[in-house]
Every structure is written in structure tokens, then in C-alpha cells.
Coordinates of N, CA and C in Angstrom, one line a residue:
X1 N 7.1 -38.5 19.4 CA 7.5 -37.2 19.0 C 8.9 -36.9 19.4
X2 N 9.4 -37.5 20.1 CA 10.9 -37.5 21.1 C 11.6 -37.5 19.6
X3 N 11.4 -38.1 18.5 CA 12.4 -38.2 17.4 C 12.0 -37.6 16.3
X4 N 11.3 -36.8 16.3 CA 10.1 -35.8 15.3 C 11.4 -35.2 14.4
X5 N 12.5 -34.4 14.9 CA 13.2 -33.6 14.7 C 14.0 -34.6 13.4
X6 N 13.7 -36.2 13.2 CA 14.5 -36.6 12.6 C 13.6 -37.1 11.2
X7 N 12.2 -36.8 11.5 CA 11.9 -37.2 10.2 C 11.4 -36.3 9.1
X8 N 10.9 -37.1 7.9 CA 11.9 -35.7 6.7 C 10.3 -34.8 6.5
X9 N 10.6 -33.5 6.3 CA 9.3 -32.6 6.6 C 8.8 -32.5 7.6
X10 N 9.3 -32.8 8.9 CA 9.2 -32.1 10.4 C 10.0 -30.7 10.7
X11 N 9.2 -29.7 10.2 CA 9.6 -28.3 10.6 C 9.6 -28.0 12.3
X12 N 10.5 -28.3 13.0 CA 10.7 -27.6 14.4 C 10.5 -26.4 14.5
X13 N 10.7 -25.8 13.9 CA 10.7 -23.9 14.1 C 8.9 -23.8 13.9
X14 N 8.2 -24.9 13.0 CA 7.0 -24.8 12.5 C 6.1 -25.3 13.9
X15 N 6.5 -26.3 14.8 CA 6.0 -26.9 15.5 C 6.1 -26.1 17.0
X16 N 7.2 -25.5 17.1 CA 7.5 -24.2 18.4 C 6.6 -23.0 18.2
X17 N 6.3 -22.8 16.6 CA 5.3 -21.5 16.6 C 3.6 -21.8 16.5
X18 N 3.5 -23.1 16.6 CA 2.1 -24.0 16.5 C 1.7 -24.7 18.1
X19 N 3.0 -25.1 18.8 CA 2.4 -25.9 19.9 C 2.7 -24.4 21.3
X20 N 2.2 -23.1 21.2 CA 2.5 -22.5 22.4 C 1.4 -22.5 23.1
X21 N 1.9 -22.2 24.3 CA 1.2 -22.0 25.2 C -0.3 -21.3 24.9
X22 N -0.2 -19.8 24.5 CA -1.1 -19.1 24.0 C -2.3 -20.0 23.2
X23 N -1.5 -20.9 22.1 CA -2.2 -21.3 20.9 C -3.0 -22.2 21.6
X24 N -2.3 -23.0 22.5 CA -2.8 -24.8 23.1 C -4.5 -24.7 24.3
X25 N -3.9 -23.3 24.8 CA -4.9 -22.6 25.3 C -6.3 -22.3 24.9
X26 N -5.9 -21.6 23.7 CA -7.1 -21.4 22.7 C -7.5 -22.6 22.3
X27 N -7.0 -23.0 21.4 CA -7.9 -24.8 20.8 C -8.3 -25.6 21.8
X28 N -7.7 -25.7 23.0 CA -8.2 -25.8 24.3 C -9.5 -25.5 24.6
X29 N -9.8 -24.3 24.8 CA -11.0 -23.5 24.6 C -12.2 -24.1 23.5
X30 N -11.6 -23.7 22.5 CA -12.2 -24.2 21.2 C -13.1 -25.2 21.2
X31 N -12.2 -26.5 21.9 CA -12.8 -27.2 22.1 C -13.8 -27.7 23.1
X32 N -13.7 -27.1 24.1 CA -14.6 -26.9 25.5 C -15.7 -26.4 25.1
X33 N -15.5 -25.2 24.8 CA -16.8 -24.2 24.1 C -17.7 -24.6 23.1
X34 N -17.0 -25.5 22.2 CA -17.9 -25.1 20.9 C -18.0 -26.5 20.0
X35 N -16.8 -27.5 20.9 CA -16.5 -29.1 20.0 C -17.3 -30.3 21.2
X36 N -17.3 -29.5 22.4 CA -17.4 -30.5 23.4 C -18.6 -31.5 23.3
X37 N -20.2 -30.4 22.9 CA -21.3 -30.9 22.8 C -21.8 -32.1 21.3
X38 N -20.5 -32.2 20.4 CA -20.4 -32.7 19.1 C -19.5 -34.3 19.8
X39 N -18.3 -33.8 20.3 CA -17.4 -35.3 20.4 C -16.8 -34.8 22.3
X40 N -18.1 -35.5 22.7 CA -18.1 -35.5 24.3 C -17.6 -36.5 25.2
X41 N -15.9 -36.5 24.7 CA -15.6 -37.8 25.3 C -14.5 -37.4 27.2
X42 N -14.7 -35.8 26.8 CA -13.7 -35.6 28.1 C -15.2 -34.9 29.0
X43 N -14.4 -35.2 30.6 CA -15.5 -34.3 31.4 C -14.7 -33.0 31.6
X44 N -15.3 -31.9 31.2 CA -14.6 -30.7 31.8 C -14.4 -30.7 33.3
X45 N -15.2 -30.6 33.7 CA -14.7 -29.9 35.2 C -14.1 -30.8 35.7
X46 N -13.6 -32.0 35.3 CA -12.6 -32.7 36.1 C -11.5 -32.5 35.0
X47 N -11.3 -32.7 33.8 CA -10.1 -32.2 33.1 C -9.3 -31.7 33.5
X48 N -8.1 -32.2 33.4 CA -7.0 -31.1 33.4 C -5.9 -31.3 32.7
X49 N -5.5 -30.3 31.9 CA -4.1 -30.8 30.6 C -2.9 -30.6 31.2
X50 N -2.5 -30.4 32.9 CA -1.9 -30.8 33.5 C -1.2 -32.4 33.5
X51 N -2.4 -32.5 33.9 CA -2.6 -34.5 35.0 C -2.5 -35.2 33.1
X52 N -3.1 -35.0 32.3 CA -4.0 -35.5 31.1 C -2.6 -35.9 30.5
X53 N -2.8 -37.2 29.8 CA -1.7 -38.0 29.3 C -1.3 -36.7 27.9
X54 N 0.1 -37.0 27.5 CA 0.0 -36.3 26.5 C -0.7 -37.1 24.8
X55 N -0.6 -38.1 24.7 CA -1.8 -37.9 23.8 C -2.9 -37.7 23.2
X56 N -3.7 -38.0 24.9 CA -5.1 -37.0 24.8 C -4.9 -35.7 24.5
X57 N -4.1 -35.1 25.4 CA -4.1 -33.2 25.3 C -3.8 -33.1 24.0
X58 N -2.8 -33.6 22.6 CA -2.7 -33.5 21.7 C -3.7 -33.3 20.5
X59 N -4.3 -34.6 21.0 CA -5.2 -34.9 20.0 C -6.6 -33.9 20.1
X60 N -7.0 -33.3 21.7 CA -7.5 -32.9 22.0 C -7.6 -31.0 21.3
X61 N -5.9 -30.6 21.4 CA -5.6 -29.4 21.0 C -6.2 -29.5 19.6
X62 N -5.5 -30.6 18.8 CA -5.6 -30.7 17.3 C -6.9 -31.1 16.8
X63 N -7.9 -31.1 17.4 CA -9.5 -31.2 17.6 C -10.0 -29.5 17.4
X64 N -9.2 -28.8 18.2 CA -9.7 -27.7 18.7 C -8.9 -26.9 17.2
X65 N -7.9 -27.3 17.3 CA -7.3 -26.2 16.1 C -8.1 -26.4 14.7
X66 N -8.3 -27.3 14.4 CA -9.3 -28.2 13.5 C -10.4 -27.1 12.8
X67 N -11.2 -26.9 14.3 CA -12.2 -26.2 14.0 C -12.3 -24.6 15.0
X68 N -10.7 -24.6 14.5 CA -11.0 -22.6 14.8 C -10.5 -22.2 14.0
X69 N -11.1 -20.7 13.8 CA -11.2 -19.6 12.8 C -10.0 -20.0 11.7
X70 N -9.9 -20.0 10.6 CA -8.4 -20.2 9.6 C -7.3 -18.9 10.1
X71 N -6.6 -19.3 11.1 CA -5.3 -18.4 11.8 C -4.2 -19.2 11.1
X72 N -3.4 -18.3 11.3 CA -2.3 -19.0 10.5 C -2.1 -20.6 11.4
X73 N -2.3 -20.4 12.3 CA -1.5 -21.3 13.6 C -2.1 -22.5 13.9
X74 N -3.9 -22.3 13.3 CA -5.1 -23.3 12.9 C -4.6 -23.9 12.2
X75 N -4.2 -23.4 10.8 CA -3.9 -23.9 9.8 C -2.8 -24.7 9.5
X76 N -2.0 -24.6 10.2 CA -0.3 -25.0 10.3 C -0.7 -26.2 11.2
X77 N -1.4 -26.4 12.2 CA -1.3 -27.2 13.1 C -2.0 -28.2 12.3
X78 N -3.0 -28.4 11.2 CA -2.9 -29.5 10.3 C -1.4 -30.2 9.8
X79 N -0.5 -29.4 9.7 CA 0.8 -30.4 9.2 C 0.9 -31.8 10.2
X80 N 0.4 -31.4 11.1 CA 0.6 -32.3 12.2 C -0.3 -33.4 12.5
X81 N -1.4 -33.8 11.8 CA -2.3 -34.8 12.0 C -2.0 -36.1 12.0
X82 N -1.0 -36.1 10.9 CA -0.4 -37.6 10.6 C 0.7 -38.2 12.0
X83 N 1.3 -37.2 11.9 CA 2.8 -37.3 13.0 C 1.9 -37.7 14.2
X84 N 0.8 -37.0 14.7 CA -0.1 -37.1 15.9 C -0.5 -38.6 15.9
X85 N -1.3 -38.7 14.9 CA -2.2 -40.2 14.5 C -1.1 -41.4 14.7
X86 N 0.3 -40.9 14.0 CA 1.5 -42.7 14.3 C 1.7 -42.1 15.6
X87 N 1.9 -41.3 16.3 CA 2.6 -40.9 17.9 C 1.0 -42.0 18.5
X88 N 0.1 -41.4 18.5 CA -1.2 -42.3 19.3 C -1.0 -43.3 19.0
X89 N -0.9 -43.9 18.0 CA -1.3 -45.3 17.9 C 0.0 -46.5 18.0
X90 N 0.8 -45.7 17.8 CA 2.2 -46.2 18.4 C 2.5 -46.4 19.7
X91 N 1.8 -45.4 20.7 CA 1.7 -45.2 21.8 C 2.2 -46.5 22.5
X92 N 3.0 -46.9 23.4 CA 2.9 -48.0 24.7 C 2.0 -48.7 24.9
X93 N 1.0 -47.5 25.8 CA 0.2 -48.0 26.3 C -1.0 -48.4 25.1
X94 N -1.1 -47.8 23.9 CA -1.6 -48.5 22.8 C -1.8 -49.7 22.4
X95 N -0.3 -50.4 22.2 CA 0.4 -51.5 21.7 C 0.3 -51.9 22.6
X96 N 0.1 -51.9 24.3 CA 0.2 -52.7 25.2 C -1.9 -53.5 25.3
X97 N -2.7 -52.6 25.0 CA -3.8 -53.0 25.5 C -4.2 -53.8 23.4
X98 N -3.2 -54.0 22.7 CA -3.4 -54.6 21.6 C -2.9 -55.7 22.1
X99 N -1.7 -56.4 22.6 CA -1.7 -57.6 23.5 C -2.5 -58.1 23.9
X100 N -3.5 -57.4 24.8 CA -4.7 -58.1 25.6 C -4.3 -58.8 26.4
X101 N -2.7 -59.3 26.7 CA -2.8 -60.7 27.6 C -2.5 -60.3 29.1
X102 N -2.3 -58.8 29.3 CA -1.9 -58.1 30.7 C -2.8 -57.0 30.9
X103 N -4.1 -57.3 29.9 CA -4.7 -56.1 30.5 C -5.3 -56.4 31.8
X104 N -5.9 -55.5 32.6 CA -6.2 -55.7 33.9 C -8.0 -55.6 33.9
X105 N -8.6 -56.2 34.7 CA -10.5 -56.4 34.9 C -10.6 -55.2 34.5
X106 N -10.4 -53.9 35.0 CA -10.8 -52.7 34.8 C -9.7 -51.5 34.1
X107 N -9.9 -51.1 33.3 CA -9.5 -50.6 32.7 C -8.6 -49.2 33.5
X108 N -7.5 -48.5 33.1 CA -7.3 -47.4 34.5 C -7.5 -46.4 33.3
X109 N -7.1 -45.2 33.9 CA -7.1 -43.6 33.3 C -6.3 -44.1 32.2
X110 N -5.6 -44.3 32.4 CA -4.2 -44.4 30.8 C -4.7 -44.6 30.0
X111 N -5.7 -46.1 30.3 CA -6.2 -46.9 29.0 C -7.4 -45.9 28.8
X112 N -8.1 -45.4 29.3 CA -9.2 -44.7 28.9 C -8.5 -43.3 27.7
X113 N -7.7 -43.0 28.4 CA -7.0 -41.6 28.1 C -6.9 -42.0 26.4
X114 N -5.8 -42.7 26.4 CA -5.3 -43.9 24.7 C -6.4 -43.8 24.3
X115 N -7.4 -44.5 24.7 CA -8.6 -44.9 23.5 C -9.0 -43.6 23.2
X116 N -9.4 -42.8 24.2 CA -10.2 -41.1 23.8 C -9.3 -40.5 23.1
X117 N -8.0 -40.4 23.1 CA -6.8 -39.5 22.3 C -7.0 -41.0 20.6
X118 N -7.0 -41.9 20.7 CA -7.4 -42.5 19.4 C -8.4 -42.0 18.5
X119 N -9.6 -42.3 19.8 CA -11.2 -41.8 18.6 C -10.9 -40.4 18.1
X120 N -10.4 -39.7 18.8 CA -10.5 -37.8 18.4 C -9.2 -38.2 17.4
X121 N -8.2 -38.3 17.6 CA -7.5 -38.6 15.7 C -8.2 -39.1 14.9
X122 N -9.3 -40.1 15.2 CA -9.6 -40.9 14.5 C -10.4 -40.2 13.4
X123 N -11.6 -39.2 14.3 CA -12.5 -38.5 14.1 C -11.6 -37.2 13.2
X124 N -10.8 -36.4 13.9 CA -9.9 -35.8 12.9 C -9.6 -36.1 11.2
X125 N -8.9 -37.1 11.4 CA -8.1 -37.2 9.7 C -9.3 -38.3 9.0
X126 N -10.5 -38.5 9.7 CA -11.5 -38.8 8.9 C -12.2 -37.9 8.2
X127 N -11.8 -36.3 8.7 CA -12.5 -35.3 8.4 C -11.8 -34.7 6.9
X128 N -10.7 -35.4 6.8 CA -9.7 -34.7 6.0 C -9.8 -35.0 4.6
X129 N -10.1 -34.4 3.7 CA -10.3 -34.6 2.5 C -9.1 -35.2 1.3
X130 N -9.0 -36.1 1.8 CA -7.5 -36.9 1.2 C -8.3 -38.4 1.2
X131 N -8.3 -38.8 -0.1 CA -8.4 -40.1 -0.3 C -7.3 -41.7 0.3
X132 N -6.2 -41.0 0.3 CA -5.2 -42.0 1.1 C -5.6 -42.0 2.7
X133 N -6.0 -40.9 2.9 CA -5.3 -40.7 4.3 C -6.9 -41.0 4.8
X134 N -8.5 -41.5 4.2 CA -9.3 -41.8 4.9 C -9.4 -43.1 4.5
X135 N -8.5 -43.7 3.4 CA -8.7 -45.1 3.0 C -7.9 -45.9 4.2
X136 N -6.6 -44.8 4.5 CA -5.6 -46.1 5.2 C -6.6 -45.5 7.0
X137 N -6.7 -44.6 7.4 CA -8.3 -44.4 8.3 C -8.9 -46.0 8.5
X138 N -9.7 -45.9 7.6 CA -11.0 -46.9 7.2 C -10.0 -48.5 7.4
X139 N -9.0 -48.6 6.8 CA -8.3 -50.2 6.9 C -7.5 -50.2 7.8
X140 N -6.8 -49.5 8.2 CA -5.8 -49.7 9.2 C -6.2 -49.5 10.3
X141 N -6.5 -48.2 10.7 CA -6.3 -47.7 12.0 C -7.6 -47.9 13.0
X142 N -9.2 -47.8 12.0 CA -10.4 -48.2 12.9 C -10.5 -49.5 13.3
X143 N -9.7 -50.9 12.6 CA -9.7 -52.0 12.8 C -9.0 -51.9 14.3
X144 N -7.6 -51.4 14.0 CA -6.6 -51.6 15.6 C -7.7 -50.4 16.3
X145 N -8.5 -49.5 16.6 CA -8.8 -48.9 17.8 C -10.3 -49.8 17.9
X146 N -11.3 -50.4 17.3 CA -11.8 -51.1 17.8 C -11.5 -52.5 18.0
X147 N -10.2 -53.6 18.1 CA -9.5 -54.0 18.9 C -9.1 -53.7 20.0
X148 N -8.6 -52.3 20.4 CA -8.0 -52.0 21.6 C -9.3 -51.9 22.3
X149 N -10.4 -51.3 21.7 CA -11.7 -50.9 22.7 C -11.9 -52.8 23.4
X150 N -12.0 -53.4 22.2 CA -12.4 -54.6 22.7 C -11.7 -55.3 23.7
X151 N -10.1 -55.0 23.8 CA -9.6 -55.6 24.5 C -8.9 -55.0 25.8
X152 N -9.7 -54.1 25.6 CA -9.3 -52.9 27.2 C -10.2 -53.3 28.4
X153 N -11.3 -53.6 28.0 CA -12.5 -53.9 28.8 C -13.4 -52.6 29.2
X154 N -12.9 -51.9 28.5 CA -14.4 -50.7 28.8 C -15.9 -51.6 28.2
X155 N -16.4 -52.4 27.7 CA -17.4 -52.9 27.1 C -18.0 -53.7 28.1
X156 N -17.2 -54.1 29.1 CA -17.9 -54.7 30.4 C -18.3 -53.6 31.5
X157 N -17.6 -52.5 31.3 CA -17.7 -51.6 32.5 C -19.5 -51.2 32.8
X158 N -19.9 -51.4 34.7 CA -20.7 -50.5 34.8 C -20.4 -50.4 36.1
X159 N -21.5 -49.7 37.0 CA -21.7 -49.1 38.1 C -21.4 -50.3 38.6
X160 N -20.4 -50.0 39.8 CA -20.5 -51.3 41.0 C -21.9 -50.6 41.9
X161 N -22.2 -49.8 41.9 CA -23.1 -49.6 43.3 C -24.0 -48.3 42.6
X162 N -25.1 -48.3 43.5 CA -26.4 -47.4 42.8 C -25.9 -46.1 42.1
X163 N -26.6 -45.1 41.5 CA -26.0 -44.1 41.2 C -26.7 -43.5 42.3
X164 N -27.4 -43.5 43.5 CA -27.4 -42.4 44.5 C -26.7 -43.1 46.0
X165 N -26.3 -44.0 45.7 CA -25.0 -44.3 46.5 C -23.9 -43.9 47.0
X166 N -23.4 -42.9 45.8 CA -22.1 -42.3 45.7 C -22.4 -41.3 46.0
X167 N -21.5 -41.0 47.0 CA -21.2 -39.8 47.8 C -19.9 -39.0 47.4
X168 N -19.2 -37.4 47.8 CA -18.8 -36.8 47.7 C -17.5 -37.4 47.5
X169 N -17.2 -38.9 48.3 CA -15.4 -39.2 48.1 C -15.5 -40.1 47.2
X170 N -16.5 -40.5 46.6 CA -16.8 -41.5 45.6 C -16.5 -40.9 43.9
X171 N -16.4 -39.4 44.1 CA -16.3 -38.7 42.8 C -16.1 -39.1 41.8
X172 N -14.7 -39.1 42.3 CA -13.7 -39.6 40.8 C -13.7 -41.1 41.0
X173 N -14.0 -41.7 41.4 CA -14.5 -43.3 40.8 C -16.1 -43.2 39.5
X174 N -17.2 -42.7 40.5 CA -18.4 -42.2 39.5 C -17.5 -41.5 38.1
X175 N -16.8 -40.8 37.8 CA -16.0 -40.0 36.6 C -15.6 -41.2 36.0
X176 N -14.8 -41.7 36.8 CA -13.9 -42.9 35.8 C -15.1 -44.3 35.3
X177 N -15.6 -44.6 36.2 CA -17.0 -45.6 35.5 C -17.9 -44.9 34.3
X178 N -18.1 -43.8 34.9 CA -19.2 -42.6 33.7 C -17.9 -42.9 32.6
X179 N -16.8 -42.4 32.5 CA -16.0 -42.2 31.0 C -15.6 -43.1 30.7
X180 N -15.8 -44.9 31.4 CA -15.9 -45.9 30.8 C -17.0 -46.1 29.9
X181 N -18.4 -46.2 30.7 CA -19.4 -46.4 29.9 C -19.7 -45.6 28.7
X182 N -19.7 -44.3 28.9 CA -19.9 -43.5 27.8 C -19.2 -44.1 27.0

């Protein structure tokens, strides 16, 4: 998105009055409230769109705008699904766990982050009633994210140790194994 301003039909003025604070908030919401129990791939109470790669939080917002009320600001933030979908999957750390040959035993937050900001695009512009845009979906893009799943190593992930083993400092390891396996 660092070069958004250069490509042709990227309205900046459109994307300052779509990506605010207020708005990111709400589809934020949106999503916690009312999307979470449908595509449950983030844990709220550890969440934070602070710490949270920007990917995720993108794909996340544009989840939430998806499916709130038709505001102008809902509706505008569709121009942005495509731009979002090449920003993820172009991603670094994307293209890096498509190598496979440096991925590491266990997968860290980044790579989890990537894959979850993938499936919610994925799940998005599958929703979208455009025949190009669920054909190139369907051949392009679910081939490379189930690649990257395969070669991240979330498919090996489980509990190193009981689940009533873990104790209070153990948290966020239990989070990060739970949002593997899931």
C-alpha cells in the first residue's frame, strides 16, 4: 500500500475518508460483535490492533465493513478488496513462508497473523459477486494460501504439555498453540 497513491483508480482522498479512526473502530466492532461467531479466527481478549500486523487488522476491518449497515463508508471500503487481497498476498512474510526452505519448526505470530489476514480476504472477495474476481479466487489465490498453510507448519502444531498444565505465565503460549490448531 506504500505505493497505492501510484496506481490508476486509487482515490487517496477516498481512502482518508474510509480508513479513520472512527470508521476502523466500528468495523472493528462489527466484527467482534456480530462476524466473530461465523469466521473465528482471532481471540478477542488477547487482540489488539495495536500489536496486530497490519494485514490482519486490514483484512479484519474490511471483514467488518463488509457486513455493516450500507454507510456510505461500508460501501466505499469495498473499492478496496482487490488492493487489500495483492497487499496480503504479496506480503513478505507471505512470499517468504511460499519458499518453505527458512521456515522455522514452529510457526511465530507473523506467520499465523499472514495466513489469518489471507483466509478473511480470501473469505471476503469470495463473497463478491463478480465472476473474474471469484474465478481468479478459486485458481490463483486458494492454491498459494493452501500452500502457505502447508508450508508454515501450523498442520503439525499441538499442545507440548497437558491442557491443565498451563498455568497463568503459560497464557500466551496456550493462545499461540490454540490459534495454531484452530
Amino acid at each position: 500500500l506504500r505505493n497505492a497513491t501510484y496506481l490508476p483508480g486509487f482515490d487517496i482522498s477516498l481512502a482518508k475518508s474510509v480508513f479513520t479512526v472512527t470508521n476502523l473502530e466500528y468495523f472493528l466492532g462489527v466484527y467482534a460483535y456480530s462476524i466473530r461467531s461465523y469466521h473465528p479466527i482471532l481471540h478477542i481478549p488477547t487482540f489488539s490492533y495495536e500489536q496486530a500486523s497490519l494485514p490482519l487488522f486490514l483484512a479484519i476491518i474490511l471483514l467488518g465493513a463488509l457486513y455493516s449497515p450500507p454507510m456510505d463508508h461500508a460501501v466505499s471500503a469495498r473499492l478496496f478488496f482487490h488492493i487489500s487481497e495483492e497487499y496480503i498476498f504479496n506480503h513478505p512474510t507471505f512470499r517468504q513462508l511460499l519458499l518453505g526452505s527458512n521456515t522455522p519448526k514452529e510457526p511465530t505470530i507473523e506467520t499465523i497473523e499472514i495466513l489469518q489476514a489471507a483466509l478473511t480476504i480470501l473469505v471476503i472477495q469470495s463473497s463478491i459477486n463478480n465472476q473474474s474476481t471469484r474465478r481468479r479466487i478459486r485458481v490463483e489465490k486458494i492454491p498459494l494460501f493452501n500452500a502457505a498453510v502447508r508450508l508454515s507448519g501450523v498442520l503439525r502444531m499441538k499442545h507440548r504439555i497437558s491442557m491443565t498444565d498451563y498455568t497463568a505465565k503459560d497464557w500466551t503460549l496456550f493462545v499461540h498453540y490454540e490459534s495454531c490448531i484452530r
